[in-house]
Coordinates of C-alpha atoms in Angstrom, one line a residue:
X1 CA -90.4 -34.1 -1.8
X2 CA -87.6 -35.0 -4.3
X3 CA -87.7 -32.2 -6.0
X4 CA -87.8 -30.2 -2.9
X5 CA -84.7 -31.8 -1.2
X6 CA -82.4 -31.4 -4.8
X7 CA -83.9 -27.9 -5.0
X8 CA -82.1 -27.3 -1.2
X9 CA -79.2 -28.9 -2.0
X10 CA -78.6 -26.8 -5.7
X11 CA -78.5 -23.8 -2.9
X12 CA -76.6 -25.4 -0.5
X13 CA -73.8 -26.1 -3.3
X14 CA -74.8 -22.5 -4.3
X15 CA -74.0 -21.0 -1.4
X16 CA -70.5 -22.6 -1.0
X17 CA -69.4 -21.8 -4.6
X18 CA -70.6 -18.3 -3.5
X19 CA -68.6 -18.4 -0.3
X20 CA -65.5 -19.8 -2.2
X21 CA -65.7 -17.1 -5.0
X22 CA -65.6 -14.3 -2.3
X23 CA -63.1 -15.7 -0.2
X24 CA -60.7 -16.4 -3.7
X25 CA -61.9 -12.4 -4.9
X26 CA -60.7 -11.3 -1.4
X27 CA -57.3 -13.1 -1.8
X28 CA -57.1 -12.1 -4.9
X29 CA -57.0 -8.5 -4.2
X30 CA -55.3 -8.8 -1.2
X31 CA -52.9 -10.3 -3.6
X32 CA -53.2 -7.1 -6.0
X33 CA -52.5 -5.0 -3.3
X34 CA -49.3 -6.6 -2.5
X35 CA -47.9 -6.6 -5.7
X36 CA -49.0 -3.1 -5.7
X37 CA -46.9 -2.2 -2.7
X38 CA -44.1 -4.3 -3.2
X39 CA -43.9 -2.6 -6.6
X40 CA -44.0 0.5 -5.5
X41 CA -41.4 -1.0 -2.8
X42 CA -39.0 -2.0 -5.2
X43 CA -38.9 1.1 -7.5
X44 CA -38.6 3.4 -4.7
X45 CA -35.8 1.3 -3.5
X46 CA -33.8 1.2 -6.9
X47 CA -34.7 5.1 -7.3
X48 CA -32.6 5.5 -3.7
X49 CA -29.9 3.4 -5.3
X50 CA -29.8 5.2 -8.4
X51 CA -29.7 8.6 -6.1
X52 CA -27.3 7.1 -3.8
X53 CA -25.0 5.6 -6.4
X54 CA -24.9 8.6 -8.9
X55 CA -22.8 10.9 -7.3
X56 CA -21.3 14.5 -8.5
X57 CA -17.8 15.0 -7.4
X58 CA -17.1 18.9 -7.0
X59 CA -13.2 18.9 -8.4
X60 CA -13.2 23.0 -6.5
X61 CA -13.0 21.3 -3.3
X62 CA -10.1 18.8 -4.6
X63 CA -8.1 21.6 -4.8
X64 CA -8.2 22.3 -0.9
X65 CA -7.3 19.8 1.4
X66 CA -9.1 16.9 2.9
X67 CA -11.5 17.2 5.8
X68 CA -9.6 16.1 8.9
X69 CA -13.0 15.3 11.1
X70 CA -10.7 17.0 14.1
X71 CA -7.3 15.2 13.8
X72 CA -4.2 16.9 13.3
X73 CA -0.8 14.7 13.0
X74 CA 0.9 14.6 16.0
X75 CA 3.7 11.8 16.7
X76 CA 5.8 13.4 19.9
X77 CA 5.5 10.8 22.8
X78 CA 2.0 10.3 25.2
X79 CA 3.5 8.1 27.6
X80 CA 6.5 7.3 29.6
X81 CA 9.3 7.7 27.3
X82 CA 12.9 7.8 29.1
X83 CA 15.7 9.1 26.9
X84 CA 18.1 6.6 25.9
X85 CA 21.0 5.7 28.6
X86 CA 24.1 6.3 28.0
X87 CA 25.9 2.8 28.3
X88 CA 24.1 1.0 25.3
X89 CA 24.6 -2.5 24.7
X90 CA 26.5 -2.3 21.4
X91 CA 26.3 -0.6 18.0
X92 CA 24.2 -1.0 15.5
X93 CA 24.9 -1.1 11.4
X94 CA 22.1 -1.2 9.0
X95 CA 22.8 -1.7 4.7
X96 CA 19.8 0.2 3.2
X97 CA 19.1 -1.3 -0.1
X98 CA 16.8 -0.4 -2.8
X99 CA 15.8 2.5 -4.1
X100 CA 15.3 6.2 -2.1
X101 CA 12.1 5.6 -0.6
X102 CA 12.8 2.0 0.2
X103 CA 16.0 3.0 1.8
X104 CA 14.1 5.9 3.5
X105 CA 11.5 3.1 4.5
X106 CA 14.4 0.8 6.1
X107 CA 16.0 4.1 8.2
X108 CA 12.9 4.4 10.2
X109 CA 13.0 0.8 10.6
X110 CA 17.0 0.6 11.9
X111 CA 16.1 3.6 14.3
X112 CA 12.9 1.3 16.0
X113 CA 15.4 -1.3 16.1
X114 CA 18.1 0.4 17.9
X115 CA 15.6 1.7 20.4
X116 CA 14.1 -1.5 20.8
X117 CA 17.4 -3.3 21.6
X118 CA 18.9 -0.4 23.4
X119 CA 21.9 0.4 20.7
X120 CA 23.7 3.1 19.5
X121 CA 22.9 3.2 15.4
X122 CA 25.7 4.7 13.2
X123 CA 24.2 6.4 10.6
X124 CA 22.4 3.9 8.1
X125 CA 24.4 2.8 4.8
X126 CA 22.6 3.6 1.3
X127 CA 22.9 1.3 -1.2
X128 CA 24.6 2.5 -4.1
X129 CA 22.8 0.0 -6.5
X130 CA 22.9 -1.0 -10.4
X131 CA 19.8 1.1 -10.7
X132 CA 20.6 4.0 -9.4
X133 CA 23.8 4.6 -10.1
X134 CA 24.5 7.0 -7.4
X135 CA 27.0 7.1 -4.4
X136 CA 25.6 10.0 -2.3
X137 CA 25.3 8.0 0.6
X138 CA 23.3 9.0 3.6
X139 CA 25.4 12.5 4.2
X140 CA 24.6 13.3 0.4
X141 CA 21.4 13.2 0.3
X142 CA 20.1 14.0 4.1
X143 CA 20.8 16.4 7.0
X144 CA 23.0 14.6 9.2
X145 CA 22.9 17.2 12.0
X146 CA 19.2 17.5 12.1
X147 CA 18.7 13.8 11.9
X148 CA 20.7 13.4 15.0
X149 CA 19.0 16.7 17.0
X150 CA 15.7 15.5 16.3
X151 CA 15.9 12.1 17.3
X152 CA 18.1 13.2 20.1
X153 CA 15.4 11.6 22.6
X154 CA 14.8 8.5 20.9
X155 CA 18.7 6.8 20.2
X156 CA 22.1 7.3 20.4
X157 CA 23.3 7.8 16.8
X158 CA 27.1 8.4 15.7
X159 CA 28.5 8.9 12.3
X160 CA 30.8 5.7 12.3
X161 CA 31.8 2.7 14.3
X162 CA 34.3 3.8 16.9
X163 CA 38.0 2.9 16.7
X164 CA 39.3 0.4 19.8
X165 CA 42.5 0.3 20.8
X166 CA 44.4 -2.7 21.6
X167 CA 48.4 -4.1 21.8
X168 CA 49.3 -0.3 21.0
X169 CA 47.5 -0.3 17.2
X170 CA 44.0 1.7 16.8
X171 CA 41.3 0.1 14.7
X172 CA 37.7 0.3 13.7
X173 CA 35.7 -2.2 16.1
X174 CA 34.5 -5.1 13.8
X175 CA 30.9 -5.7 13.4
X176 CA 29.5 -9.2 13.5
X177 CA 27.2 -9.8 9.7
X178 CA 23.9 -10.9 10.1
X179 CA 20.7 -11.2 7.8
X180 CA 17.7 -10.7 9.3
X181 CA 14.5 -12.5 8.5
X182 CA 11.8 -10.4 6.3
X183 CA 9.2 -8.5 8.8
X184 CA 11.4 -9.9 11.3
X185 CA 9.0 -9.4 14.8
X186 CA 10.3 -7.8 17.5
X187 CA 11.4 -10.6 19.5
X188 CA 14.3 -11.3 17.0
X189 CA 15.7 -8.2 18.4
X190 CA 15.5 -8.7 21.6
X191 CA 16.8 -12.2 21.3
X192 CA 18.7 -13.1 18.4
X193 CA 19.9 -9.9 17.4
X194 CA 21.0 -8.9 20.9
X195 CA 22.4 -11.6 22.0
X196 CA 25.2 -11.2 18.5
X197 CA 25.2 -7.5 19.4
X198 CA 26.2 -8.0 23.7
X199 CA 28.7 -10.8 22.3
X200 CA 30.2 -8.6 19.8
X201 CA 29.8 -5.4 20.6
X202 CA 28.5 -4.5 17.2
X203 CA 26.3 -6.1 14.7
X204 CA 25.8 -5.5 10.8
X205 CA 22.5 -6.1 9.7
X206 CA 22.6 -6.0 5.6
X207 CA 20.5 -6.1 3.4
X208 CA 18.2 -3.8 5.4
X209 CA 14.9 -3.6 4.0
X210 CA 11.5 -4.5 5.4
X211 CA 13.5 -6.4 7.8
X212 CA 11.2 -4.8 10.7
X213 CA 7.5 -5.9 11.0
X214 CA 5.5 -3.3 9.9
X215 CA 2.1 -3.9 12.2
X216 CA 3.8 -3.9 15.8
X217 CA 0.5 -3.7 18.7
X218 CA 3.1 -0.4 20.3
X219 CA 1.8 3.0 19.6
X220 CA 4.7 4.8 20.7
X221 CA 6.9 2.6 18.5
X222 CA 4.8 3.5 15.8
X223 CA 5.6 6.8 16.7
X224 CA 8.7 6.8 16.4
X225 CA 8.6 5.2 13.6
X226 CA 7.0 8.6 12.1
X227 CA 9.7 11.3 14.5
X228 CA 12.2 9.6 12.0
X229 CA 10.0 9.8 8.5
X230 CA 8.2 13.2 8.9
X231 CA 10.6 14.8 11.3
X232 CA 14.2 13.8 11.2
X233 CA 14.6 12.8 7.7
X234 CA 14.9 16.0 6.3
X235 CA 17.0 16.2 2.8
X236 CA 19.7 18.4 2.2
X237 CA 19.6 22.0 2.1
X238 CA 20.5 22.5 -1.6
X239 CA 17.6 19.5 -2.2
X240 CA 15.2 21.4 -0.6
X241 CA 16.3 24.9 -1.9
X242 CA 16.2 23.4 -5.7
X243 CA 12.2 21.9 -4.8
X244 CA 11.0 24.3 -3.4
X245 CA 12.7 27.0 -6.6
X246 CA 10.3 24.5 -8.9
X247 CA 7.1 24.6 -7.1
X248 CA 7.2 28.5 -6.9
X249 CA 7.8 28.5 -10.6
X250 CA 5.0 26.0 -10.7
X251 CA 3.1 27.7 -8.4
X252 CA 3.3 31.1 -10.4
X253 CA 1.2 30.0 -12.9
X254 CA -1.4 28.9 -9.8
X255 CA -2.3 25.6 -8.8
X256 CA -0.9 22.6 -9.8
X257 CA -1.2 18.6 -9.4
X258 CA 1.2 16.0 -9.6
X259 CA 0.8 12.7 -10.9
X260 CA 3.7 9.5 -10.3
X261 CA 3.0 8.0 -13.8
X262 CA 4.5 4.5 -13.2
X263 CA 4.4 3.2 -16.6
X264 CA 8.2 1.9 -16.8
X265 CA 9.8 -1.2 -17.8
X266 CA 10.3 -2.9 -14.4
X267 CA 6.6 -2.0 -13.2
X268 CA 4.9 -3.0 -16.4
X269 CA 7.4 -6.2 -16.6
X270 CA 7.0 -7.0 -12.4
X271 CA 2.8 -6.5 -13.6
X272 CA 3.2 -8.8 -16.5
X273 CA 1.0 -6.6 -18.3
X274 CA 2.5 -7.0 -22.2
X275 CA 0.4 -7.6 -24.7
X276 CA -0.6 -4.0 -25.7
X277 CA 3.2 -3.6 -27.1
X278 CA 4.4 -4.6 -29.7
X279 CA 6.2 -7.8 -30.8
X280 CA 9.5 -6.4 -29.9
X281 CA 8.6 -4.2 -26.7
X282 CA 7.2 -7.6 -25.9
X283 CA 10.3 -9.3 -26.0
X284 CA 11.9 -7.3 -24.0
X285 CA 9.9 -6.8 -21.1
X286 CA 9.7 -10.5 -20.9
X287 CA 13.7 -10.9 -21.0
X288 CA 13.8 -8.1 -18.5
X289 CA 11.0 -9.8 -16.0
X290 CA 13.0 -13.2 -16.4
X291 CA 16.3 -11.3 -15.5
X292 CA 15.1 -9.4 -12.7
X293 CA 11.9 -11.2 -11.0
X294 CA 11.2 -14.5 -9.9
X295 CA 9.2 -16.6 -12.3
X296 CA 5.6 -17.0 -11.9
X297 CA 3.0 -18.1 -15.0
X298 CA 1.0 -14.3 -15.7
X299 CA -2.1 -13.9 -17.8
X300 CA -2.5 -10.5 -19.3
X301 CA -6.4 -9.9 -19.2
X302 CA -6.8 -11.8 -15.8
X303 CA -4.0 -9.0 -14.3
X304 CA -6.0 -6.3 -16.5
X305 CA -9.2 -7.4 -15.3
X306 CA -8.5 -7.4 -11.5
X307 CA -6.2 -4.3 -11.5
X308 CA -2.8 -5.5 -11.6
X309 CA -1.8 -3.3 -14.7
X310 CA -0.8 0.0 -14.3
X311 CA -3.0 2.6 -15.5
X312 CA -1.6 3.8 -19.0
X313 CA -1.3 7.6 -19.5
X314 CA -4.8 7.9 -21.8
X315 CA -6.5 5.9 -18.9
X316 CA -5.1 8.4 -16.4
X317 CA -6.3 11.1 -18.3
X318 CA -9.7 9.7 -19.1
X319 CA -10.2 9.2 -14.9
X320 CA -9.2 12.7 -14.8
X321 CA -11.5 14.5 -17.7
X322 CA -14.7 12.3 -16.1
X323 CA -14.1 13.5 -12.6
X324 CA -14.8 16.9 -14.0
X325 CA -11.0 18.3 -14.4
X326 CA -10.6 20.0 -17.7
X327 CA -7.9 21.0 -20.4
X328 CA -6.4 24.0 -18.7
X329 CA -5.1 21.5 -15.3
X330 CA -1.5 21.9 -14.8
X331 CA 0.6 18.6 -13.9
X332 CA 3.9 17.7 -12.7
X333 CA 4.8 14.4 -13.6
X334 CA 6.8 12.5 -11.9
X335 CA 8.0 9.6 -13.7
X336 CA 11.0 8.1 -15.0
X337 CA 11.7 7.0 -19.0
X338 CA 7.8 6.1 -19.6
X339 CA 7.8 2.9 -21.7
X340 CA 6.6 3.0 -25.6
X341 CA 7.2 6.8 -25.5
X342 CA 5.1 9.3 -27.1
X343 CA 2.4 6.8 -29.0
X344 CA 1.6 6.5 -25.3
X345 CA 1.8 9.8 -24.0
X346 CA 0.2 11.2 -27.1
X347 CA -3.9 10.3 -26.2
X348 CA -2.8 12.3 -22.5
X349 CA -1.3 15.2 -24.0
X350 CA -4.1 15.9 -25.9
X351 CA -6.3 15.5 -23.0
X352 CA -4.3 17.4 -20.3
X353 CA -1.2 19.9 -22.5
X354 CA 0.0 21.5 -19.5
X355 CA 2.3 19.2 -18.7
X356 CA 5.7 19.8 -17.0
X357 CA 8.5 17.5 -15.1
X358 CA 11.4 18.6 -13.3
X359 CA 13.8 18.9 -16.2
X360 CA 11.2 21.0 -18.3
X361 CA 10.8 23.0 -14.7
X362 CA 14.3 23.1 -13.5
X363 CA 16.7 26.4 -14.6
X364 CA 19.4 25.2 -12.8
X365 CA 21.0 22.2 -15.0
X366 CA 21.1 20.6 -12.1
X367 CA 18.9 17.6 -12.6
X368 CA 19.6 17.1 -16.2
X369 CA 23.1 16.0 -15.0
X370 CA 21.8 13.6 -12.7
X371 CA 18.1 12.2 -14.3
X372 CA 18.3 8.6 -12.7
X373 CA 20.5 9.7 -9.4
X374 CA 19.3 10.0 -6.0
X375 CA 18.4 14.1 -6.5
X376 CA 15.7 13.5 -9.3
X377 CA 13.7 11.4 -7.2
X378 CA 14.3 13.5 -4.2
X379 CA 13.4 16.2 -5.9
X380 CA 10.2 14.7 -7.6
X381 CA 9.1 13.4 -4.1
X382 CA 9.1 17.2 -2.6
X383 CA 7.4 18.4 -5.4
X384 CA 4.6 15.6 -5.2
X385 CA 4.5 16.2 -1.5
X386 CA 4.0 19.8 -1.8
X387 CA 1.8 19.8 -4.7
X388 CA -2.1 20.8 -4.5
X389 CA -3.0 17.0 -5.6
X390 CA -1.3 14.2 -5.9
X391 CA -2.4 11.0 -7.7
X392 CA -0.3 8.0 -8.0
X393 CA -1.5 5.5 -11.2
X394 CA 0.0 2.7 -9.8
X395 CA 0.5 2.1 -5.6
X396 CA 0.9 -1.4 -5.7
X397 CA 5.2 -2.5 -4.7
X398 CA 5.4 1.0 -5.4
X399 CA 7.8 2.7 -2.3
X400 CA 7.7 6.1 -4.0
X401 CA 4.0 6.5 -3.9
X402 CA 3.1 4.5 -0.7
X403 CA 5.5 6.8 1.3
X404 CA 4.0 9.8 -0.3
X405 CA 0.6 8.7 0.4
X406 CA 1.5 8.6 4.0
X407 CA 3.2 11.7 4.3
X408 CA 0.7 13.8 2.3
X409 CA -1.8 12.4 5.4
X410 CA 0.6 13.2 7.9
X411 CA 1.4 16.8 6.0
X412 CA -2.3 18.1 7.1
X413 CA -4.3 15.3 5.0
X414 CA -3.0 16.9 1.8
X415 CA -5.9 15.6 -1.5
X416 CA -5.2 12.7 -3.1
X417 CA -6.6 10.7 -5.8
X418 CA -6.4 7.4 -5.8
X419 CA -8.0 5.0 -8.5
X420 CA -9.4 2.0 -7.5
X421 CA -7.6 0.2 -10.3
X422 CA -9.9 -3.3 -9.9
X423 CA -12.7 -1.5 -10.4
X424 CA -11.7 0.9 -13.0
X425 CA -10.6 -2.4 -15.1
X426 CA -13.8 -3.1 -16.3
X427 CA -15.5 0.0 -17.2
X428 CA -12.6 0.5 -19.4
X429 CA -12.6 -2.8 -20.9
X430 CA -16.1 -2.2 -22.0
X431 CA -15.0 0.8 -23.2
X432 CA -12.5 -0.6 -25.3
X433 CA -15.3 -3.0 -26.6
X434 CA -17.4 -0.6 -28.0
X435 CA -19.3 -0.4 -25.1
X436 CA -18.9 3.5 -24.0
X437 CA -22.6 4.5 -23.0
X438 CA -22.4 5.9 -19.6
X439 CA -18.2 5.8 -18.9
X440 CA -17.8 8.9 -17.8
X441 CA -20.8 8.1 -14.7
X442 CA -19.5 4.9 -13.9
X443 CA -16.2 6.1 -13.7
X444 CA -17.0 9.4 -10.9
X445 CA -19.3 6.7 -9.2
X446 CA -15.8 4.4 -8.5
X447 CA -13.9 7.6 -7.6
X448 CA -16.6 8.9 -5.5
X449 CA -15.7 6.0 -3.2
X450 CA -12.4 7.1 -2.2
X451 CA -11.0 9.0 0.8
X452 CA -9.3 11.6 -1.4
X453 CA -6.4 11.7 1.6
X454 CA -8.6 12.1 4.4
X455 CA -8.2 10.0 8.0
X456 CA -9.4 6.6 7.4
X457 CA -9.2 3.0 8.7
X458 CA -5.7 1.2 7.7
X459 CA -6.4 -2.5 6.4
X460 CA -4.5 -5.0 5.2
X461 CA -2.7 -4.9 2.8
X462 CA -2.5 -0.8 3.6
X463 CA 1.0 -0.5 4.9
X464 CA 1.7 1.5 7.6
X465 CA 3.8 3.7 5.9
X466 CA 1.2 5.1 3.6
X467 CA -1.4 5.5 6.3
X468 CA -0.2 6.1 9.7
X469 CA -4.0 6.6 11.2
X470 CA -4.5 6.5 14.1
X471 CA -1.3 6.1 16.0
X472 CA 0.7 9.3 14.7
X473 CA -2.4 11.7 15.1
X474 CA -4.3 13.0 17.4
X475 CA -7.4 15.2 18.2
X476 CA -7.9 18.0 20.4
X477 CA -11.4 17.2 21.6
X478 CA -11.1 13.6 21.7
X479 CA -13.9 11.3 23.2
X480 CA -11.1 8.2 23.5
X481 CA -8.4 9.4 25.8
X482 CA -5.8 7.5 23.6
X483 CA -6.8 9.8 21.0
X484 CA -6.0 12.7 23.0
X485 CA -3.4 15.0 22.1
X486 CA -0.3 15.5 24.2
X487 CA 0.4 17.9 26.7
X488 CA 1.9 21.6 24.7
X489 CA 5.0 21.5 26.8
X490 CA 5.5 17.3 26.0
X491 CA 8.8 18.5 24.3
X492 CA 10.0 20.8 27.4
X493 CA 9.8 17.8 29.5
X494 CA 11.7 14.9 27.6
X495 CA 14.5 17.8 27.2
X496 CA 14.4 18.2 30.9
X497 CA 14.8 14.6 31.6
X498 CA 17.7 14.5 29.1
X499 CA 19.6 17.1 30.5
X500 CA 19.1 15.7 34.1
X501 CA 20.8 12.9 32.8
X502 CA 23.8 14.4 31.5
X503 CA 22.7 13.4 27.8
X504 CA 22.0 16.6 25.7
X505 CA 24.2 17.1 22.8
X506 CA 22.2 20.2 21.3
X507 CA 20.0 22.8 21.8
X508 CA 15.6 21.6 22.0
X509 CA 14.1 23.0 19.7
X510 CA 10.0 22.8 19.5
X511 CA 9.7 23.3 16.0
X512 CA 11.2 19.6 15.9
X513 CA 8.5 17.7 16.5
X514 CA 5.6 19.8 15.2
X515 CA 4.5 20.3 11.9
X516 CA 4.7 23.9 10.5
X517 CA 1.1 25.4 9.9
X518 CA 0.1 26.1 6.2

């Protein structure tokens, strides 16, 4: 009976190992066949990344311009706009300082801010600065008479503050001095400003620049601000005869791209990026950043490492030969004196020897009297806009490129490349360690990213005036009626109501406010 009862309970215990086993087998290979899947899971996934990740960029289609998804630049008016009236409440002086672009920058500002206060702007003041060298003045270096035509329906603009007359004498009116705030809003117009100008009669606002916020929640004020950048701003005839003599030259050879190579003293001494110089260059670029910029304690590899250094001309050309662009591209550089000369410029030639500029371009003479005036860098800026590409190497306080940027979008979304400089930084600092394997990939997959100058989203710290998306475009088949473009005859009918109202100085003329069709 003993024997009988351990007997049963040998396979009882028998029975429950047995039980356990299978039930730990079947886990197990439930188990197995997780792993399995999750495996499989995970390469598939990082074989989708790798597909997704590696892409080719085709530099043919560079060449042409960017797809526009159905917008086309448009900036006329799409609402209520009544022309200005003809009792104002004062006049207006703006001092543009800084260089061209900034200037060029401040004069669509002091036109939004004669509409906004209801003045009449005399024609904005150019800063002749230490820099520049260079006296032109506004009627040197732009169209007066088309600037006034074209805005014709915006503000009332004269060439100078009228003369009173009082006690028998005849003298110019005196204008009240003021310095307004930096990104001053809106309401400092309307309140501060105006209440100088209506006790006054005329204000002086000076110095002039980014004295305007930029982000104002007003379309048609945004508008405007591009009828005075793309439209009325319109250089000089002999400017635009000499740029447009270089790019046929240019353009004889075929197609060309032009690249604003920012490697200059105040750029690389603003950056604080020294320490590939030399003792001496070192020197001075620090004397010259104590002189000219406020001080502030800079690191060079933390500015390398999160793109505060401008690109150096081998890096340029190094971005260049990886997207696929080879020895036989022709570029226009636009640049000034590039700092540590040809040791620099050496690596780049050898990459890219087709290099020109506009005094290697020019027959005239002209620029080579006039290098660091007004007319080079008007000149450079019509042949970056009309170029096939344009790349600027460094867009950062950069007026000259940002405003190119924008009107090369506005111009019919015109290619651009654009290196993501923080992201660049390290593949080339690995690079520069020894570490090389795979550079040319890692670099197309940053590029890749970009828009290469089509429409995209505008965000922070994207100024306005290198992408004017949306506000100063529009589409023809638009889903969002804001996005809809305006009426053909939109120009007819602010020229009717300016006429009805005894306002209209010149002749309307369509081809104001439209942009010419390549």
């Amino acid at each position: 009976m003993r024997r009988a009862a351990e007997m049963g309970q040998r396979r009882r215990q028998l029975k429950q190992w047995s039980g356990i086993m299978k039930g730990m087998i079947g886990k197990l290979i439930i188990a197995a066949i997780v792993l399995v899947i999750c495996t499989f899971s995970l390469f598939t996934s990082r074989s989708t990344i790798r597909s997704t990740t590696r892409t080719e960029i085709n530099t043919e289609d560079l060449w042409q311009t960017a797809p526009s998804d159905g917008w086309r630049p448009s900036s006329a008016p799409r609402s209520d706009w009544p022309p200005p009236p003809s009792k104002t409440n004062g006049y207006l002086r703006v001092r543009c300082n800084g260089g061209l672009n900034q200037q060029r920058t401040a004069i669509c500002n002091a036109v939004l801010a004669a509409r906004i206060m209801n003045a009449t702007l005399v024609l904005p003041e150019l800063d002749a600065n230490s820099f520049w060298h260079d006296d032109s003045g506004f009627q040197g270096i732009y169209d007066v008479e088309h600037f006034i035509r074209t805005l014709r329906y915006d503000v009332r603009i004269v060439e100078s503050v009228p003369e009173i007359h009082k006690n028998g004498k005849t003298k110019k009116m005196k204008t009240f001095q003021m310095n307004p705030p930096r990104d001053a809003p809106i309401s400092w117009y309307t309140t501060t400003a105006l209440e100088k100008m209506k006790e006054h009669g005329a204000i002086y606002l000076t110095p002039f620049s980014h004295r305007l916020a930029e982000e104002i929640d007003n379309a048609e004020y945004q508008r405007l601000r591009c009828r005075v950048n793309y439209h009325a701003l319109r250089f000089k005839r002999h400017i635009m005869e000499l740029s447009h003599a270089i790019v046929n030259r240019l353009r004889a050879q075929g197609r060309f791209m032009a690249i604003h190579l920012r490697f200059e003293m105040d750029m690389l001494s603003f950056a604080g990026c020294f320490d590939i110089f030399s003792p001496k260059e070192q020197k001075e670029l620090k004397e010259y950043r104590e002189k000219n910029f406020a001080p502030k304690k800079l690191v060079y590899d933390e500015r390398r490492a999160i793109g505060k250094c401008p690109l150096t001309p081998e890096e340029v050309g190094l971005v260049l030969r990886a997207m696929g662009f080879d020895n036989s591209t022709r570029i226009y550089l636009a640049a000034g004196d590039l700092y540590g000369g040809e040791r620099f410029m050496k690596p780049f030639r050898s990459l890219f020897p087709h290099l020109e500029n506009h005094s290697t371009v020019d027959t005239s003479g002209q620029l080579k009297k006039n290098t660091r005036g007004m007319l080079g860098s008007a000149v450079d800026y019509m042949v970056c806009l009309l170029a096939d590409i344009f790349m600027p190497t460094y867009d950062g306080p950069s007026n000259f490129a940002n405003n190119l940027l924008g009107h090369r979008l506005y111009y019919g979304f015109r290619t651009i490349i654009r290196p993501d400089r923080k992201a660049l930084a390290p593949i080339f600092i690995d690079r520069e360690k020894g570490r090389s394997a795979g550079f040319e990939e890692a670099v197309r997959s940053v590029m890749a990213k970009t828009s290469f100058g089509g429409p995209h989203k505008r965000i922070s710290p994207e100024s306005f005036y290198t992408n004017s998306w949306p506000e100063c475009f529009c589409q023809m088949s638009a889903k969002n009626p804001a996005n809809k473009c305006p009426p053909e005859n939109n120009m007819e009918t602010l020229h009717s109501r300016l006429q009805s109202e005894g306002l209209s100085d010149f002749s309307a003329t369509e081809s104001n406010l439209t942009v010419s069709k390549r």
